[in-house]
mmCIF file of N, CA and C in Angstrom:
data_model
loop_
_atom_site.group_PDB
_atom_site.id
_atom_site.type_symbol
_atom_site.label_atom_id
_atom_site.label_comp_id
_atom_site.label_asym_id
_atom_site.label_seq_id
_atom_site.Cartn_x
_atom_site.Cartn_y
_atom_site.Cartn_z
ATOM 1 N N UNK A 1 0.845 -1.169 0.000
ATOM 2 C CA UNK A 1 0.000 0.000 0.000
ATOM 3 C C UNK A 1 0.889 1.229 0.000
ATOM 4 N N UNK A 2 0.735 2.020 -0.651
ATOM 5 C CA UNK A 2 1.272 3.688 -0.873
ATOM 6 C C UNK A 2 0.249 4.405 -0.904
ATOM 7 N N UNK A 3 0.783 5.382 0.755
ATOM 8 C CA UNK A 3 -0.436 6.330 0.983
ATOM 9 C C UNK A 3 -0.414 7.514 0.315
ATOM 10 N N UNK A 4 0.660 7.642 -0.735
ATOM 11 C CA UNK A 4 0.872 9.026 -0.999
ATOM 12 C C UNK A 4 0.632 9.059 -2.684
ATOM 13 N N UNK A 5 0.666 7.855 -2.711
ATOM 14 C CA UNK A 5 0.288 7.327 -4.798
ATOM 15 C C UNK A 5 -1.224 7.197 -4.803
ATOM 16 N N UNK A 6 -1.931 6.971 -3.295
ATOM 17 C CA UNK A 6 -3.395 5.993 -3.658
ATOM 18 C C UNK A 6 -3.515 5.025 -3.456
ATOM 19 N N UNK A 7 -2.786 4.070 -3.603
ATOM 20 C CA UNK A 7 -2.834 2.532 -4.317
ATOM 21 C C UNK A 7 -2.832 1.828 -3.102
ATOM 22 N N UNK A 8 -3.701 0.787 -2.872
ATOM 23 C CA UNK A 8 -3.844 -0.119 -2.191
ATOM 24 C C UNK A 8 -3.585 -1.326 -3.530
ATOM 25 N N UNK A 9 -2.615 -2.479 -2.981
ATOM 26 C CA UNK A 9 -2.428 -3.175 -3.506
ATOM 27 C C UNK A 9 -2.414 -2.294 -5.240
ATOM 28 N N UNK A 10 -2.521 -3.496 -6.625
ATOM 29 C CA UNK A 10 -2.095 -2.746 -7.775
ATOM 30 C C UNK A 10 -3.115 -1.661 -8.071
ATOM 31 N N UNK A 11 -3.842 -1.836 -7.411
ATOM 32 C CA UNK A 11 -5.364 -0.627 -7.742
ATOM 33 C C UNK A 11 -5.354 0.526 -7.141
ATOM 34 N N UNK A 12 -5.862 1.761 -7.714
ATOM 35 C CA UNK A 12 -5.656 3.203 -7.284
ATOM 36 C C UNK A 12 -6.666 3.346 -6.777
ATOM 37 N N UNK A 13 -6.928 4.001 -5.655
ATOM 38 C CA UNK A 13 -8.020 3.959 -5.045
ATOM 39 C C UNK A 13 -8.306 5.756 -4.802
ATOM 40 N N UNK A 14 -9.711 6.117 -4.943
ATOM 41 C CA UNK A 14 -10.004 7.348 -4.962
ATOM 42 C C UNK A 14 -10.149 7.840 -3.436
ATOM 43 N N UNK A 15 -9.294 8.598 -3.245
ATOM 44 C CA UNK A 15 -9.240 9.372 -1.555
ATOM 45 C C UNK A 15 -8.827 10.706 -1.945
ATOM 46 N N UNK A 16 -9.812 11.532 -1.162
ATOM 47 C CA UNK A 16 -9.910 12.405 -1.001
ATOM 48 C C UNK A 16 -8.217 13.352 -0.099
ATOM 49 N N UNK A 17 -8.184 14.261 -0.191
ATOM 50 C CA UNK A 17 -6.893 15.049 0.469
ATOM 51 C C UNK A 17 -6.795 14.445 1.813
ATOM 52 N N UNK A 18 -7.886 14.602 2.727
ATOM 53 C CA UNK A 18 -7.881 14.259 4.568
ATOM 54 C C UNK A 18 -7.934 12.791 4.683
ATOM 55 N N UNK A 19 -8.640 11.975 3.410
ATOM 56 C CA UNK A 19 -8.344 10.425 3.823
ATOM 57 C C UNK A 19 -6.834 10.326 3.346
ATOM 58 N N UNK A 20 -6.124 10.982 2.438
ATOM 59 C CA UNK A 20 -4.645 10.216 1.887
ATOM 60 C C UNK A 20 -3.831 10.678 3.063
ATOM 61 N N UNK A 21 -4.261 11.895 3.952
ATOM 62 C CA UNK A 21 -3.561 12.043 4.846
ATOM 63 C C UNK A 21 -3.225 11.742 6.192
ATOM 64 N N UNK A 22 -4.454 11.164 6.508
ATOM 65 C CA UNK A 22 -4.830 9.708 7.440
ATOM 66 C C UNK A 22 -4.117 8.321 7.345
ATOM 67 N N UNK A 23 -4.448 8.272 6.061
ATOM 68 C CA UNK A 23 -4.020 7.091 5.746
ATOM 69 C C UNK A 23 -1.925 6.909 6.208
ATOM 70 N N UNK A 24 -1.816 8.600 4.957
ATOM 71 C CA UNK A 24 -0.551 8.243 5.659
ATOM 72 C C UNK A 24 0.175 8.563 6.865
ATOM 73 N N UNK A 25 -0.404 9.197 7.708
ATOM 74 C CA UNK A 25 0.057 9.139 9.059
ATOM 75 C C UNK A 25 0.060 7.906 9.558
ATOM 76 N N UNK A 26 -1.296 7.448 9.117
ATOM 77 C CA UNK A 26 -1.017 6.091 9.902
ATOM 78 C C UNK A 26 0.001 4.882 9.292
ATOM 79 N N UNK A 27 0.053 4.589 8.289
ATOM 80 C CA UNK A 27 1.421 3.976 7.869
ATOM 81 C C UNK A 27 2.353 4.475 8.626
ATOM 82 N N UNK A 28 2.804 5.475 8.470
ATOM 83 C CA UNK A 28 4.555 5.973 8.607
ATOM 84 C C UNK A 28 4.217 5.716 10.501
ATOM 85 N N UNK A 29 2.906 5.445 11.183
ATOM 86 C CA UNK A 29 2.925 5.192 12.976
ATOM 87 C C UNK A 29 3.558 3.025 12.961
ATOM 88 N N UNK A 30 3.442 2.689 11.638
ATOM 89 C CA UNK A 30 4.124 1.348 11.470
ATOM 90 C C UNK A 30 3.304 1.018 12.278
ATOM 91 N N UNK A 31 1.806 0.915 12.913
ATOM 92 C CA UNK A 31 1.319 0.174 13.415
ATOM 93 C C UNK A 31 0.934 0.467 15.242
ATOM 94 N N UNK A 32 1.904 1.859 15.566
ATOM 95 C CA UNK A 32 1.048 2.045 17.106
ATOM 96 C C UNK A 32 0.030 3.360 17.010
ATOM 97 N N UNK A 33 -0.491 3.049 17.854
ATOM 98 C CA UNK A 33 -1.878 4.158 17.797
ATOM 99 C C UNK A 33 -1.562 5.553 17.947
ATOM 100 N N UNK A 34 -2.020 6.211 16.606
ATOM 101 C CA UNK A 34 -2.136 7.519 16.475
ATOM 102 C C UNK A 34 -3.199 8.024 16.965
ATOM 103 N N UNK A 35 -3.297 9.436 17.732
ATOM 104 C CA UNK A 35 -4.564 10.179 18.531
ATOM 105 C C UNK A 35 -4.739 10.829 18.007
ATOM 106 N N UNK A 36 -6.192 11.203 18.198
ATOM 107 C CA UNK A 36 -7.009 11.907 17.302
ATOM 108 C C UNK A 36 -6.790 13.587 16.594
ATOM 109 N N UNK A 37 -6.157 13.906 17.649
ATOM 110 C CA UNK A 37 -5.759 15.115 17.742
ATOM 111 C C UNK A 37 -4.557 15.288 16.544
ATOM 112 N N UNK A 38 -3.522 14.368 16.324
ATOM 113 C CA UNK A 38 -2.362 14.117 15.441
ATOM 114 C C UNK A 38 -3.122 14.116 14.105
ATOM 115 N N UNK A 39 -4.326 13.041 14.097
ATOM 116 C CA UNK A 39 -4.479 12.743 13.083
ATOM 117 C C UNK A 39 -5.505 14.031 12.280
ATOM 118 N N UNK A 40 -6.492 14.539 12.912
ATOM 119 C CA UNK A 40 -6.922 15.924 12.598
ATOM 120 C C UNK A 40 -6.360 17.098 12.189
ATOM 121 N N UNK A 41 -4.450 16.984 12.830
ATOM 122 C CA UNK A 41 -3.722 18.211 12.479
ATOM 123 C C UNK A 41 -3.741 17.353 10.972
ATOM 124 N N UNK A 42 -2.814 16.597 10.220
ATOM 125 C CA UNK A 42 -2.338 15.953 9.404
ATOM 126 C C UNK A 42 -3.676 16.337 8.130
ATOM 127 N N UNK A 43 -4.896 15.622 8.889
ATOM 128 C CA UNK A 43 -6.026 15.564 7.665
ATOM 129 C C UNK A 43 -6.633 17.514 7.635
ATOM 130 N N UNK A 44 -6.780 18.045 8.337
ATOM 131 C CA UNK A 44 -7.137 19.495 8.092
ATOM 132 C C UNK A 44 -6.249 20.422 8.834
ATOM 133 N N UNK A 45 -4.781 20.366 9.179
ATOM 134 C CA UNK A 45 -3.990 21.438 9.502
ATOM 135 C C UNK A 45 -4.368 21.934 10.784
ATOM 136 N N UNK A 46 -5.309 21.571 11.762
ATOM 137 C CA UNK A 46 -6.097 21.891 12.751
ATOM 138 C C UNK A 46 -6.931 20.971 13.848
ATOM 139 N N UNK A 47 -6.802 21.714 15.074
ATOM 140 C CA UNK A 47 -7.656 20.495 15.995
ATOM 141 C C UNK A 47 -8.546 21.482 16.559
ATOM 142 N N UNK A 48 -9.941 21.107 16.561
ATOM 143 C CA UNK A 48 -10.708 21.928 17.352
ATOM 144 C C UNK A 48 -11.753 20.650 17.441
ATOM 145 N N UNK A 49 -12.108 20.738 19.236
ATOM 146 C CA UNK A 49 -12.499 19.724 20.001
ATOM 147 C C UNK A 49 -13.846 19.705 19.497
ATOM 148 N N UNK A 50 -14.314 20.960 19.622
ATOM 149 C CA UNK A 50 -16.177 20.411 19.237
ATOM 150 C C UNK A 50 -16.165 19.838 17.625
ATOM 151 N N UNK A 51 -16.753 18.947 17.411
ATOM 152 C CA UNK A 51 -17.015 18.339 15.962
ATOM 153 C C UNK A 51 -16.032 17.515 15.026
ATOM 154 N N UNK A 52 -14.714 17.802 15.927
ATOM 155 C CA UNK A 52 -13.444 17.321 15.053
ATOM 156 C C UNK A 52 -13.113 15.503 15.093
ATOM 157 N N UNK A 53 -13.877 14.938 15.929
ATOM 158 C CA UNK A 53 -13.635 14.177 16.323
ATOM 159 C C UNK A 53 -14.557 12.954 15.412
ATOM 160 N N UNK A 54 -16.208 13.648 15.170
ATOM 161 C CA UNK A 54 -17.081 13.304 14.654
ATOM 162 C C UNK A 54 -16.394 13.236 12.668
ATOM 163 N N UNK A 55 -15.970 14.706 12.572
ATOM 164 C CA UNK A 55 -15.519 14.756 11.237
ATOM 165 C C UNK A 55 -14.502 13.436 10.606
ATOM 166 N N UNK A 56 -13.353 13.248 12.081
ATOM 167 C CA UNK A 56 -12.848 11.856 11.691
ATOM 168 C C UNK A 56 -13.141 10.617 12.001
ATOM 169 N N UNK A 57 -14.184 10.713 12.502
ATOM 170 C CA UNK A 57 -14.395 9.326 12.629
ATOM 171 C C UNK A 57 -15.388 8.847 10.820
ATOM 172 N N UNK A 58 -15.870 9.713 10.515
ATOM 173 C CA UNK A 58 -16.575 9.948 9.367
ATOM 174 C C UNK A 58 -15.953 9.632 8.185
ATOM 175 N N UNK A 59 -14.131 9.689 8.048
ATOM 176 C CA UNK A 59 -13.472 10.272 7.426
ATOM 177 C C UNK A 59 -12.580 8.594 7.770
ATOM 178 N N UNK A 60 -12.329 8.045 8.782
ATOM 179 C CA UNK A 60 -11.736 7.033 8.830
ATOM 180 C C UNK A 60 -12.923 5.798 8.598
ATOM 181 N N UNK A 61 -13.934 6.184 8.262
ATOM 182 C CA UNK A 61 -14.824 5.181 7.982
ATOM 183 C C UNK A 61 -15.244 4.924 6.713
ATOM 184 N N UNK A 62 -15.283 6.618 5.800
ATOM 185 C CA UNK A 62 -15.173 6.060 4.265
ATOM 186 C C UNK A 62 -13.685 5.356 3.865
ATOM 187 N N UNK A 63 -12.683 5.824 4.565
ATOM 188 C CA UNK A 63 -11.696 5.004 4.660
ATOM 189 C C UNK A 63 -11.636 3.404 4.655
ATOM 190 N N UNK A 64 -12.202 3.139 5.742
ATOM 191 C CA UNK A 64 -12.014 1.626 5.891
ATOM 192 C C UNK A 64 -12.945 0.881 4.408
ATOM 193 N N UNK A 65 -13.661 1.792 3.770
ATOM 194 C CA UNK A 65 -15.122 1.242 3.323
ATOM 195 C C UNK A 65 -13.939 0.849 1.882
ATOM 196 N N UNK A 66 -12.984 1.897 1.772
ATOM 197 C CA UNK A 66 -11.987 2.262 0.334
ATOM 198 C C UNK A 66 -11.053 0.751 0.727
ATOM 199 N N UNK A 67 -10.426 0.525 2.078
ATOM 200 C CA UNK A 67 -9.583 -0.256 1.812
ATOM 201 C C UNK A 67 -9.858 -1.649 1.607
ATOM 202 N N UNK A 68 -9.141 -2.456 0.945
ATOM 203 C CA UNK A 68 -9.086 -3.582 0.464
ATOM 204 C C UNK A 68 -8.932 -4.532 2.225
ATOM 205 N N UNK A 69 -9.220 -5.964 2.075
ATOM 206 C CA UNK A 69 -9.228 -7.093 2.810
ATOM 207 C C UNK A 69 -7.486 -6.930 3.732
ATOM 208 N N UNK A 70 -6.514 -6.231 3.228
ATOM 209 C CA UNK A 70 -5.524 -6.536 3.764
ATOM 210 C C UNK A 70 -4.741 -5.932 4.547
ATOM 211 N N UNK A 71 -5.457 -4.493 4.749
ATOM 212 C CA UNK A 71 -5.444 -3.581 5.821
ATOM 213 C C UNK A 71 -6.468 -3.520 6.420
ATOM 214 N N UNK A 72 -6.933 -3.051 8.031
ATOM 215 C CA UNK A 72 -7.429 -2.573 8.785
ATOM 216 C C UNK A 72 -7.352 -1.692 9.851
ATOM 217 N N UNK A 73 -8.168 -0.591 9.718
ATOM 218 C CA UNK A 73 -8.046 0.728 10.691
ATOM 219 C C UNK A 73 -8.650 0.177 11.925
ATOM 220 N N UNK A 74 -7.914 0.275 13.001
ATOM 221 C CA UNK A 74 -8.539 -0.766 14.249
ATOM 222 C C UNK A 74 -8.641 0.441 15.372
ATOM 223 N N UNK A 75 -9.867 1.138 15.764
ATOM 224 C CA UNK A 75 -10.160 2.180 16.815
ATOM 225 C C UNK A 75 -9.121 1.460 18.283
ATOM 226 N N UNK A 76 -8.909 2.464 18.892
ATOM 227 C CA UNK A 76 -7.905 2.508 19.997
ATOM 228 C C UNK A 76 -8.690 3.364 20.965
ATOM 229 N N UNK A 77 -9.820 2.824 21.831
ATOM 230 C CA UNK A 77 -11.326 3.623 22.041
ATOM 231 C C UNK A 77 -10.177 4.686 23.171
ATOM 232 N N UNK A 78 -10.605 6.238 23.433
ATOM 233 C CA UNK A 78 -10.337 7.094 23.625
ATOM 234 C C UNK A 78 -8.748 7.290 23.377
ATOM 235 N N UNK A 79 -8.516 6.854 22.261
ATOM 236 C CA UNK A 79 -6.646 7.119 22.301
ATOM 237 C C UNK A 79 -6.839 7.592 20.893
ATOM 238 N N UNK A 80 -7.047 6.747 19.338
ATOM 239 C CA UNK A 80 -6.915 7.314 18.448
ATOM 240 C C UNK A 80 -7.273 5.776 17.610
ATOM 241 N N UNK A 81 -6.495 5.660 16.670
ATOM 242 C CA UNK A 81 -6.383 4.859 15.483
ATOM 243 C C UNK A 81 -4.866 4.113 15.234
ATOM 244 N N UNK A 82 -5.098 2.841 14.664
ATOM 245 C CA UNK A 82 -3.595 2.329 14.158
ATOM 246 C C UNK A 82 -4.222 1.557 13.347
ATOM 247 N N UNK A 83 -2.743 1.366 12.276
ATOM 248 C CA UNK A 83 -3.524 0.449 10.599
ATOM 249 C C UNK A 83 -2.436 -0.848 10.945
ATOM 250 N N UNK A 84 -3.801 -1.756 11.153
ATOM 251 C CA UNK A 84 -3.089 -3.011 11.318
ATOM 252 C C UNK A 84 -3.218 -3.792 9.768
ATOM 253 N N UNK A 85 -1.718 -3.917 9.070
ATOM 254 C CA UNK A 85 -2.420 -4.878 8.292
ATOM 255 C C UNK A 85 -2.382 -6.486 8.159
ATOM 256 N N UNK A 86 -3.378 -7.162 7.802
ATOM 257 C CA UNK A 86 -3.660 -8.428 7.864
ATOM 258 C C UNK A 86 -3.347 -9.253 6.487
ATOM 259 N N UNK A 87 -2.612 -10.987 6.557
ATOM 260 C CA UNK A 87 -2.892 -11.639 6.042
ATOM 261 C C UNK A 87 -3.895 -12.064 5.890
ATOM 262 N N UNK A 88 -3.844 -11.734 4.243
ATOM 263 C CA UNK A 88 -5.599 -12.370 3.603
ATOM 264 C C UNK A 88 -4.957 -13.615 3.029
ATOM 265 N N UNK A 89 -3.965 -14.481 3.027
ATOM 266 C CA UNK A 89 -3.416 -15.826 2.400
ATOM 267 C C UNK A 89 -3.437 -17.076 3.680
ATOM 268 N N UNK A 90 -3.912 -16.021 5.044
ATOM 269 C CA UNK A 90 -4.037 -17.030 5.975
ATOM 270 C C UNK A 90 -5.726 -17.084 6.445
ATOM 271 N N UNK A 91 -6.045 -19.080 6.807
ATOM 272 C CA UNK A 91 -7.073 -19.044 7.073
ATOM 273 C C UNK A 91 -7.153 -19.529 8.914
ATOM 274 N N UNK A 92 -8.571 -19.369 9.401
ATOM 275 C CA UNK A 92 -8.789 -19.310 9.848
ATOM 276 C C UNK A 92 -8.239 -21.063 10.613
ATOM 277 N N UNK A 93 -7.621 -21.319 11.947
ATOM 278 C CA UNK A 93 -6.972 -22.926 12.132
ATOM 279 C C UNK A 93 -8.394 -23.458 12.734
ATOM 280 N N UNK A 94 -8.387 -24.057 12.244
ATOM 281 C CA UNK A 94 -9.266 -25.428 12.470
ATOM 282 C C UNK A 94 -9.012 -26.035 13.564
ATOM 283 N N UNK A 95 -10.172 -26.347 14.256
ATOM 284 C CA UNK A 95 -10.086 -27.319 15.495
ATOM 285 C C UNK A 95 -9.110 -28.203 15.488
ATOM 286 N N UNK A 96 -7.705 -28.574 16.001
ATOM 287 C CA UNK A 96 -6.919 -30.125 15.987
ATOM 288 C C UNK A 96 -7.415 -30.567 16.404
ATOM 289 N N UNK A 97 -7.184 -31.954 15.558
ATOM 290 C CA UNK A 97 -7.927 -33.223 15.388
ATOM 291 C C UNK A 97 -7.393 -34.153 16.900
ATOM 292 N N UNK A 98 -8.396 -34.665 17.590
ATOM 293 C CA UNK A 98 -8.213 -35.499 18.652
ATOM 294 C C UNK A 98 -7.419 -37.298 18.457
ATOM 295 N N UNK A 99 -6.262 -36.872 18.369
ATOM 296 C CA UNK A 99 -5.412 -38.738 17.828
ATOM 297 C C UNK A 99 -5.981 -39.586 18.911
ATOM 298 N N UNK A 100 -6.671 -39.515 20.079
ATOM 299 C CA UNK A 100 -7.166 -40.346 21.036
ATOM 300 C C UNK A 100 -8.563 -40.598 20.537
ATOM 301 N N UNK A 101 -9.599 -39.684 19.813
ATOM 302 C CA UNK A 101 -10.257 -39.960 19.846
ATOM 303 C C UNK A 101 -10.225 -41.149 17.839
ATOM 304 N N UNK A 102 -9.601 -40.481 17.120
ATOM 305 C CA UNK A 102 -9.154 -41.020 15.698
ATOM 306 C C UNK A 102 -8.966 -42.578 16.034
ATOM 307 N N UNK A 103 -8.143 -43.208 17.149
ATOM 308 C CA UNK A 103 -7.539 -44.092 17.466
ATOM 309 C C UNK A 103 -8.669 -44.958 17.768
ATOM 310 N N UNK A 104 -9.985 -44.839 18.448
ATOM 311 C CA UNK A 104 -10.679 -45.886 18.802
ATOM 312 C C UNK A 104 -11.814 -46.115 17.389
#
């Protein structure tokens, strides 16, 4: 993913100025939680408490809606945001199989 080209995986994805700038704050945090306040300067140059909070959560949600299966924006409830991304080539492990019970 390149937050500064668009592109999730080979596809360009349409984001707006405050989502590419979300996005890339949160990359370049490699994964620990960015606060809200950081991420509001980054997406509009500014933090102001009444409404700003609502604006990004709004803003990290057409987000998540844009990204593909192999990232995820994971809330950090009263701290901020971090982009965890996930293997989509791994599945889910299956119950191991009981050799005591196979055996009778």
């Amino acid at each position: 993913m390149d937050a500064h080209a668009r592109r999730v995986r080979p596809e360009r994805v349409p984001l707006n100025r405050a989502e590419t700038a979300i996005l890339a704050t949160l990359t370049e945090a490699g994964g620990d939680v960015v606060g809200h306040r950081e991420l509001c300067r980054a997406a509009w140059g500014s933090y102001v408490a009444r409404g700003e909070r609502h604006r990004l959560k709004s803003a990290v949600h057409r987000l998540r809606r844009k990204l593909d299966e192999g990232l995820t924006i994971q809330s950090a409830r009263g701290e901020g945001y971090r982009l965890i991304p996930t293997d989509s080539t791994t599945t889910p492990r299956s119950t191991p199989t009981n050799p005591m019970k196979e055996a009778s």
